[in-house]
Amino acid sequence: MSRSRSGGASGNARAVAAQLLDRIEGDGAFANLVLASAKLPERDAGLITELVYGVTRMRRALDHLIDGFVSDPPDLTTRNLLRVGAYQLHMLDTPAYAAVSETVEAAPRRQRGFVNAVLRRVGEVEPAWPTEAVQLSYPDWMVARLEHDLGADDAHAALEQMNRPAEVSARPDGYVQDRASQWVAELVDPQPGERVLDMCAGPGGKATALAGKSATLVAADYRRHRASLVAANAAKTGASLAGVVAANGLRSPFRPGSFDRVLVDAPCSGLGVLGRRADARWRVEPDDVEELARLQAELVGAAFDLVCPGGMVIYSVCTMTRPETVAIDEFVAQEHPDVVAAPIDDHRWRPHGRGALVLPQDHSTDGMFAVIYKTPDG
């Protein structure tokens, strides 16, 4: 294999993957950004991408396989090489001689004997998983949370689906967006002449999809750089927006009753997009769910102030936890009893409380929840 250097990384694909994995775990870098910025050898780019995303997802399961044959914890780089080797052996079905020899070659000379010995043992073992969370390679709390909120069968099927590479879907305008997110934009269903606000619009996928629906659309986001992404994506797709605003949804610059429809695609724990965001499962903390649910409830409440009589609020999140889905609807039912939840009559969605849910295993998409509210006519 070539020893040419590319972007400061060795030409050995396993070595390149291990170096990028070091940045993801050691420096807290995001997997997608690390890969996007790396100058990968063209012939090995596919393998390196598979190893980086796959090892990042399956880190916990791989460590279980490795740690049975390690007495002292190895340094991060050596551990990542062992993970790369174990991933090939057990999850890519790479022939053992290739997985071991190429990974050993990628190791520093002083560590080659150790890497060789451990990987040969890993390749011989039939995995015995102590728990479902270890086998599926998620934090214990995350598996328990989804088992409680969805039931064990649906939770495990969702988690298994998110261990597979995410499907890529491009809209007719060229924008790459998961199909479940496109379905949320369809639920907003703006009508000609209506004024529509996308309250949490960054990076602009739903806003640019809605802009072509014969409506006056304003996109807002609390974070200025995400508002800039909306504007950039609108320019790329040719979407016509009435305005892009950096604005806090809880302290809106818009007058009450300014809009016919408001989309609240709220910040969430993102447990429905773990297949697309390989490292997110290791970043989200248990307390994030409840903290974000409080923010989501406040954003929905603020959205009701912005719609005119008879207007609509569409709430969506790319997660599946109860506090961020049906519990938000229960909050709305209690605090806004005059608001009606409109049925989502679409075979792609499954009923979930007064809203609807798409689980990753349903259509090989992200997990998504949505509910449509209609306010009184006045």
Short mmCIF file of C-alpha atoms in Angstrom, two decimals:
data_model
loop_
_atom_site.label_atom_id
_atom_site.label_comp_id
_atom_site.label_asym_id
_atom_site.label_seq_id
_atom_site.Cartn_x
_atom_site.Cartn_y
_atom_site.Cartn_z
CA MET A 1 0.00 0.00 0.00
CA SER A 2 1.19 3.48 -0.80
CA ARG A 3 3.09 5.41 1.82
CA SER A 4 2.40 8.78 0.22
CA ARG A 5 1.25 11.51 2.52
CA SER A 6 -2.09 13.27 2.07
CA GLY A 7 -3.23 16.03 4.41
CA GLY A 8 -0.63 14.96 6.95
CA ALA A 9 -1.98 11.41 7.19
CA SER A 10 -0.20 8.16 6.34
CA GLY A 11 -1.23 6.48 3.09
CA ASN A 12 -2.27 3.30 4.92
CA ALA A 13 -6.08 3.53 5.04
CA ARG A 14 -6.23 2.02 8.55
CA ALA A 15 -3.65 4.51 9.81
CA VAL A 16 -5.57 7.43 8.30
CA ALA A 17 -8.80 6.20 9.88
CA ALA A 18 -7.15 5.82 13.29
CA GLN A 19 -5.72 9.35 13.10
CA LEU A 20 -9.13 10.80 12.28
CA LEU A 21 -10.71 8.76 15.09
CA ASP A 22 -8.13 10.22 17.48
CA ARG A 23 -9.38 13.70 16.57
CA ILE A 24 -13.02 12.73 17.06
CA GLU A 25 -12.58 11.18 20.49
CA GLY A 26 -9.47 12.95 21.75
CA ASP A 27 -10.22 16.47 20.51
CA GLY A 28 -14.03 16.32 20.47
CA ALA A 29 -14.17 16.97 16.71
CA PHE A 30 -17.32 16.09 14.77
CA ALA A 31 -16.98 13.02 12.56
CA ASN A 32 -18.60 14.58 9.49
CA LEU A 33 -16.43 17.70 9.71
CA VAL A 34 -13.25 15.69 10.25
CA LEU A 35 -13.94 13.64 7.13
CA ALA A 36 -15.01 16.68 5.10
CA SER A 37 -11.74 18.51 5.88
CA ALA A 38 -9.41 15.53 5.39
CA LYS A 39 -7.61 15.12 2.08
CA LEU A 40 -8.26 11.43 1.68
CA PRO A 41 -6.38 9.26 -0.83
CA GLU A 42 -8.91 8.83 -3.63
CA ARG A 43 -8.65 5.06 -3.91
CA ASP A 44 -9.12 4.57 -0.15
CA ALA A 45 -11.69 7.29 0.57
CA GLY A 46 -14.63 4.88 0.73
CA LEU A 47 -12.88 2.48 3.10
CA ILE A 48 -11.64 5.28 5.36
CA THR A 49 -15.11 6.82 5.54
CA GLU A 50 -16.66 3.45 6.39
CA LEU A 51 -14.05 2.80 9.09
CA VAL A 52 -14.40 6.25 10.69
CA TYR A 53 -18.19 6.26 10.79
CA GLY A 54 -18.46 2.56 11.63
CA VAL A 55 -15.92 2.57 14.44
CA THR A 56 -17.40 5.77 15.87
CA ARG A 57 -20.87 4.20 15.98
CA MET A 58 -19.76 0.81 17.29
CA ARG A 59 -17.12 2.05 19.73
CA ARG A 60 -18.65 0.46 22.81
CA ALA A 61 -19.19 -2.96 21.23
CA LEU A 62 -15.67 -2.94 19.80
CA ASP A 63 -14.15 -2.06 23.16
CA HIS A 64 -15.98 -5.01 24.70
CA LEU A 65 -14.39 -7.33 22.12
CA ILE A 66 -10.94 -5.82 22.66
CA ASP A 67 -10.90 -5.50 26.44
CA GLY A 68 -11.22 -9.24 26.97
CA PHE A 69 -7.64 -9.57 25.69
CA VAL A 70 -6.06 -6.42 27.14
CA SER A 71 -4.67 -6.25 30.66
CA ASP A 72 -3.57 -2.60 30.65
CA PRO A 73 -5.59 0.08 28.81
CA PRO A 74 -3.74 1.08 25.62
CA ASP A 75 -3.22 4.68 24.57
CA LEU A 76 -5.93 6.24 22.40
CA THR A 77 -4.16 5.76 19.07
CA THR A 78 -3.45 2.09 19.75
CA ARG A 79 -7.00 1.57 20.94
CA ASN A 80 -8.35 3.15 17.76
CA LEU A 81 -6.17 0.85 15.65
CA LEU A 82 -7.52 -2.12 17.61
CA ARG A 83 -11.06 -0.84 17.04
CA VAL A 84 -10.37 -0.49 13.32
CA GLY A 85 -9.13 -4.06 13.20
CA ALA A 86 -11.99 -5.44 15.30
CA TYR A 87 -14.54 -3.58 13.17
CA GLN A 88 -13.18 -5.19 10.02
CA LEU A 89 -13.14 -8.64 11.60
CA HIS A 90 -16.62 -8.63 13.12
CA MET A 91 -18.66 -6.00 11.30
CA LEU A 92 -17.22 -5.79 7.79
CA ASP A 93 -16.35 -9.47 7.44
CA THR A 94 -12.95 -8.54 6.04
CA PRO A 95 -10.77 -11.66 5.66
CA ALA A 96 -8.79 -12.08 8.87
CA TYR A 97 -5.38 -12.04 7.21
CA ALA A 98 -6.11 -8.69 5.53
CA ALA A 99 -7.77 -7.06 8.53
CA VAL A 100 -4.95 -8.05 10.88
CA SER A 101 -1.94 -7.56 8.61
CA GLU A 102 -3.00 -4.16 7.26
CA THR A 103 -3.91 -2.88 10.72
CA VAL A 104 -0.65 -4.16 12.21
CA GLU A 105 1.24 -2.41 9.41
CA ALA A 106 -0.53 0.84 10.34
CA ALA A 107 0.62 0.61 13.98
CA PRO A 108 3.80 2.23 15.33
CA ARG A 109 6.61 -0.33 15.19
CA ARG A 110 6.82 -0.71 18.97
CA GLN A 111 3.11 -1.61 19.16
CA ARG A 112 2.88 -4.03 16.24
CA GLY A 113 3.40 -7.17 18.27
CA PHE A 114 0.73 -6.11 20.75
CA VAL A 115 -1.78 -5.14 18.04
CA ASN A 116 -1.13 -8.38 16.17
CA ALA A 117 -1.63 -10.53 19.26
CA VAL A 118 -4.85 -8.81 20.38
CA LEU A 119 -6.45 -8.79 16.92
CA ARG A 120 -5.70 -12.45 16.32
CA ARG A 121 -7.51 -13.29 19.56
CA VAL A 122 -10.38 -10.92 18.73
CA GLY A 123 -10.76 -12.58 15.35
CA GLU A 124 -11.09 -16.02 16.94
CA VAL A 125 -13.73 -15.12 19.51
CA GLU A 126 -17.48 -15.52 19.08
CA PRO A 127 -18.92 -12.38 20.74
CA ALA A 128 -20.84 -12.82 23.98
CA TRP A 129 -22.63 -9.57 24.72
CA PRO A 130 -23.37 -8.76 28.38
CA THR A 131 -26.24 -6.38 27.58
CA GLU A 132 -28.29 -5.11 24.65
CA ALA A 133 -26.70 -1.67 25.09
CA VAL A 134 -23.19 -3.08 24.66
CA GLN A 135 -24.13 -5.13 21.60
CA LEU A 136 -25.93 -2.20 19.97
CA SER A 137 -23.15 0.17 21.10
CA TYR A 138 -25.13 2.92 22.82
CA PRO A 139 -24.96 4.39 26.33
CA ASP A 140 -27.04 2.45 28.87
CA TRP A 141 -29.28 5.43 29.61
CA MET A 142 -30.13 5.95 25.94
CA VAL A 143 -31.25 2.36 25.41
CA ALA A 144 -33.24 2.41 28.67
CA ARG A 145 -34.87 5.73 27.76
CA LEU A 146 -36.07 4.51 24.36
CA GLU A 147 -37.14 1.12 25.70
CA HIS A 148 -39.30 2.94 28.26
CA ASP A 149 -40.70 5.45 25.78
CA LEU A 150 -41.21 3.25 22.70
CA GLY A 151 -41.30 -0.30 24.03
CA ALA A 152 -38.37 -2.70 23.76
CA ASP A 153 -39.13 -4.04 20.28
CA ASP A 154 -39.49 -0.65 18.58
CA ALA A 155 -36.56 0.80 20.52
CA HIS A 156 -34.19 -2.02 19.57
CA ALA A 157 -35.28 -1.94 15.93
CA ALA A 158 -34.71 1.85 15.82
CA LEU A 159 -31.27 1.53 17.40
CA GLU A 160 -30.30 -1.29 15.04
CA GLN A 161 -31.39 0.74 12.02
CA MET A 162 -29.31 3.72 13.17
CA ASN A 163 -26.23 1.48 13.21
CA ARG A 164 -26.52 1.20 9.44
CA PRO A 165 -25.20 3.91 7.09
CA ALA A 166 -27.82 6.60 6.59
CA GLU A 167 -29.49 6.80 3.19
CA VAL A 168 -28.79 9.92 1.17
CA SER A 169 -31.75 11.69 -0.42
CA ALA A 170 -31.51 14.71 -2.70
CA ARG A 171 -34.47 16.98 -3.49
CA PRO A 172 -35.15 18.15 -7.05
CA ASP A 173 -33.31 21.41 -6.22
CA GLY A 174 -30.20 19.43 -5.28
CA TYR A 175 -30.45 19.97 -1.52
CA VAL A 176 -29.54 16.79 0.38
CA GLN A 177 -32.12 16.20 3.10
CA ASP A 178 -33.47 13.15 4.88
CA ARG A 179 -36.88 12.14 3.59
CA ALA A 180 -38.52 12.40 7.03
CA SER A 181 -37.49 16.07 7.21
CA GLN A 182 -39.03 16.59 3.78
CA TRP A 183 -42.24 15.04 5.09
CA VAL A 184 -42.31 17.56 7.94
CA ALA A 185 -42.15 20.40 5.39
CA GLU A 186 -45.10 18.80 3.60
CA LEU A 187 -47.13 18.87 6.83
CA VAL A 188 -46.74 22.65 7.04
CA ASP A 189 -48.63 22.85 3.72
CA PRO A 190 -48.56 26.65 3.23
CA GLN A 191 -51.27 28.08 1.03
CA PRO A 192 -50.98 30.88 -1.56
CA GLY A 193 -50.78 34.29 0.05
CA GLU A 194 -50.07 33.00 3.57
CA ARG A 195 -47.32 34.32 5.81
CA VAL A 196 -45.17 31.54 7.24
CA LEU A 197 -42.42 31.60 9.87
CA ASP A 198 -39.80 28.90 10.31
CA MET A 199 -38.86 29.75 13.87
CA CYS A 200 -35.75 27.53 14.25
CA ALA A 201 -34.70 27.40 10.63
CA GLY A 202 -30.96 26.65 10.60
CA PRO A 203 -29.40 25.29 8.48
CA GLY A 204 -32.35 25.88 6.17
CA GLY A 205 -33.51 22.52 4.83
CA LYS A 206 -37.17 22.93 5.70
CA ALA A 207 -37.21 26.68 5.01
CA THR A 208 -35.87 26.23 1.48
CA ALA A 209 -38.36 23.41 0.87
CA LEU A 210 -41.24 25.60 2.04
CA ALA A 211 -40.14 28.65 0.06
CA GLY A 212 -41.44 27.19 -3.18
CA LYS A 213 -44.97 26.65 -1.87
CA SER A 214 -46.49 29.99 -2.93
CA ALA A 215 -46.16 31.54 0.49
CA THR A 216 -44.30 34.45 2.03
CA LEU A 217 -41.72 32.71 4.20
CA VAL A 218 -39.52 34.21 6.91
CA ALA A 219 -36.71 32.09 8.35
CA ALA A 220 -35.31 32.80 11.80
CA ASP A 221 -32.70 31.18 14.02
CA TYR A 222 -31.31 32.13 17.42
CA ARG A 223 -27.71 31.47 16.34
CA ARG A 224 -26.36 33.99 13.89
CA HIS A 225 -24.11 31.50 12.08
CA ARG A 226 -27.06 29.16 11.51
CA ALA A 227 -29.11 32.03 10.13
CA SER A 228 -26.21 32.65 7.75
CA LEU A 229 -26.38 29.01 6.67
CA VAL A 230 -30.08 29.47 5.86
CA ALA A 231 -29.26 32.42 3.60
CA ALA A 232 -26.43 30.50 1.94
CA ASN A 233 -28.59 27.44 1.31
CA ALA A 234 -31.40 29.61 -0.05
CA ALA A 235 -28.94 31.10 -2.53
CA LYS A 236 -27.69 27.63 -3.56
CA THR A 237 -31.16 26.22 -4.10
CA GLY A 238 -32.69 29.35 -5.60
CA ALA A 239 -35.27 29.51 -2.80
CA SER A 240 -37.01 32.85 -2.44
CA LEU A 241 -37.30 33.87 1.22
CA ALA A 242 -39.00 37.01 2.46
CA GLY A 243 -36.28 37.39 5.06
CA VAL A 244 -33.66 35.60 7.15
CA VAL A 245 -33.42 36.84 10.72
CA ALA A 246 -31.13 36.03 13.63
CA ALA A 247 -33.76 36.09 16.37
CA ASN A 248 -34.53 34.38 19.66
CA GLY A 249 -37.81 32.52 19.32
CA LEU A 250 -38.60 33.23 22.98
CA ARG A 251 -38.23 36.99 22.47
CA SER A 252 -39.50 37.35 18.95
CA PRO A 253 -39.10 40.62 17.05
CA PHE A 254 -42.38 39.94 15.24
CA ARG A 255 -45.74 41.36 16.27
CA PRO A 256 -48.34 38.98 17.76
CA GLY A 257 -50.55 37.47 15.10
CA SER A 258 -48.08 38.19 12.28
CA PHE A 259 -48.20 34.77 10.65
CA ASP A 260 -50.70 32.27 9.32
CA ARG A 261 -48.43 29.31 10.05
CA VAL A 262 -45.40 28.82 12.28
CA LEU A 263 -43.09 25.84 12.08
CA VAL A 264 -41.29 25.04 15.33
CA ASP A 265 -38.65 22.52 14.28
CA ALA A 266 -37.21 22.70 17.75
CA PRO A 267 -33.73 22.01 19.11
CA CYS A 268 -33.83 18.49 20.51
CA SER A 269 -31.73 15.59 21.77
CA GLY A 270 -31.41 14.27 18.21
CA LEU A 271 -31.92 10.63 19.14
CA GLY A 272 -33.65 10.09 15.80
CA VAL A 273 -30.59 11.05 13.73
CA LEU A 274 -27.91 8.92 15.37
CA GLY A 275 -27.43 7.00 12.12
CA ARG A 276 -26.55 10.23 10.34
CA ARG A 277 -24.51 11.76 13.17
CA ALA A 278 -22.18 8.95 14.13
CA ASP A 279 -20.63 10.61 17.19
CA ALA A 280 -23.81 12.13 18.64
CA ARG A 281 -24.62 9.09 20.77
CA TRP A 282 -21.48 9.79 22.80
CA ARG A 283 -22.18 13.52 23.18
CA VAL A 284 -25.81 13.62 24.37
CA GLU A 285 -26.26 13.44 28.14
CA PRO A 286 -29.32 12.10 30.02
CA ASP A 287 -30.18 15.53 31.46
CA ASP A 288 -30.24 17.04 27.97
CA VAL A 289 -33.62 15.44 27.24
CA GLU A 290 -35.48 17.14 30.08
CA GLU A 291 -33.63 20.43 29.62
CA LEU A 292 -34.46 20.55 25.92
CA ALA A 293 -38.07 19.57 26.59
CA ARG A 294 -38.45 22.69 28.74
CA LEU A 295 -37.10 24.83 25.90
CA GLN A 296 -39.38 23.11 23.38
CA ALA A 297 -42.46 23.82 25.50
CA GLU A 298 -41.49 27.49 25.74
CA LEU A 299 -40.93 27.74 21.98
CA VAL A 300 -44.31 26.20 21.19
CA GLY A 301 -45.98 28.57 23.62
CA ALA A 302 -44.25 31.53 21.95
CA ALA A 303 -45.35 30.29 18.52
CA PHE A 304 -49.03 30.45 19.50
CA ASP A 305 -48.60 34.17 20.18
CA LEU A 306 -47.29 34.71 16.66
CA VAL A 307 -50.13 33.13 14.68
CA CYS A 308 -53.30 34.96 13.74
CA PRO A 309 -56.75 33.61 14.73
CA GLY A 310 -57.33 30.35 12.91
CA GLY A 311 -53.61 30.00 12.27
CA MET A 312 -51.55 26.86 12.60
CA VAL A 313 -48.48 25.83 14.58
CA ILE A 314 -46.53 22.78 13.44
CA TYR A 315 -44.18 21.30 16.03
CA SER A 316 -41.50 18.82 15.01
CA VAL A 317 -38.37 17.22 16.48
CA CYS A 318 -35.88 14.66 15.14
CA THR A 319 -36.05 12.57 18.28
CA MET A 320 -38.27 9.89 19.82
CA THR A 321 -38.22 10.46 23.59
CA ARG A 322 -41.51 10.92 25.41
CA PRO A 323 -40.58 14.23 27.11
CA GLU A 324 -39.86 15.80 23.71
CA THR A 325 -42.86 14.36 21.85
CA VAL A 326 -46.16 13.39 23.47
CA ALA A 327 -45.29 15.20 26.71
CA ILE A 328 -44.99 18.47 24.77
CA ASP A 329 -48.44 17.82 23.33
CA GLU A 330 -49.77 17.15 26.83
CA PHE A 331 -48.34 20.53 27.87
CA VAL A 332 -50.13 22.19 24.95
CA ALA A 333 -53.41 20.44 25.80
CA GLN A 334 -53.17 21.74 29.36
CA GLU A 335 -51.95 25.27 28.66
CA HIS A 336 -53.91 25.87 25.43
CA PRO A 337 -57.11 23.84 25.75
CA ASP A 338 -58.78 25.79 22.93
CA VAL A 339 -56.16 24.62 20.41
CA VAL A 340 -57.09 21.61 18.27
CA ALA A 341 -54.57 18.98 17.18
CA ALA A 342 -55.27 18.18 13.52
CA PRO A 343 -54.94 14.53 12.48
CA ILE A 344 -51.94 13.55 10.36
CA ASP A 345 -53.53 11.27 7.80
CA ASP A 346 -50.43 10.00 6.05
CA HIS A 347 -49.44 6.33 5.82
CA ARG A 348 -45.76 7.22 6.26
CA TRP A 349 -46.42 8.38 9.81
CA ARG A 350 -47.65 6.25 12.73
CA PRO A 351 -50.05 7.81 15.29
CA HIS A 352 -48.30 8.91 18.46
CA GLY A 353 -50.50 10.68 20.98
CA ARG A 354 -52.28 13.47 19.10
CA GLY A 355 -49.31 13.71 16.73
CA ALA A 356 -47.42 11.23 14.60
CA LEU A 357 -44.06 9.50 14.60
CA VAL A 358 -41.70 8.07 12.03
CA LEU A 359 -39.24 5.54 13.44
CA PRO A 360 -35.95 4.91 11.60
CA GLN A 361 -36.89 1.32 10.79
CA ASP A 362 -40.23 2.32 9.23
CA HIS A 363 -38.79 3.75 6.01
CA SER A 364 -34.98 3.83 6.51
CA THR A 365 -35.11 7.51 7.47
CA ASP A 366 -34.36 9.59 10.52
CA GLY A 367 -36.69 9.28 13.49
CA MET A 368 -39.14 12.19 13.55
CA PHE A 369 -42.15 13.41 15.53
CA ALA A 370 -44.68 16.03 14.44
CA VAL A 371 -47.99 17.46 15.58
CA ILE A 372 -50.18 20.06 13.86
CA TYR A 373 -52.15 22.59 15.92
CA LYS A 374 -54.99 24.82 14.73
CA THR A 375 -55.84 27.86 16.81
CA PRO A 376 -59.42 29.16 17.32
CA ASP A 377 -60.81 31.41 14.61
CA GLY A 378 -61.18 34.24 17.07
#
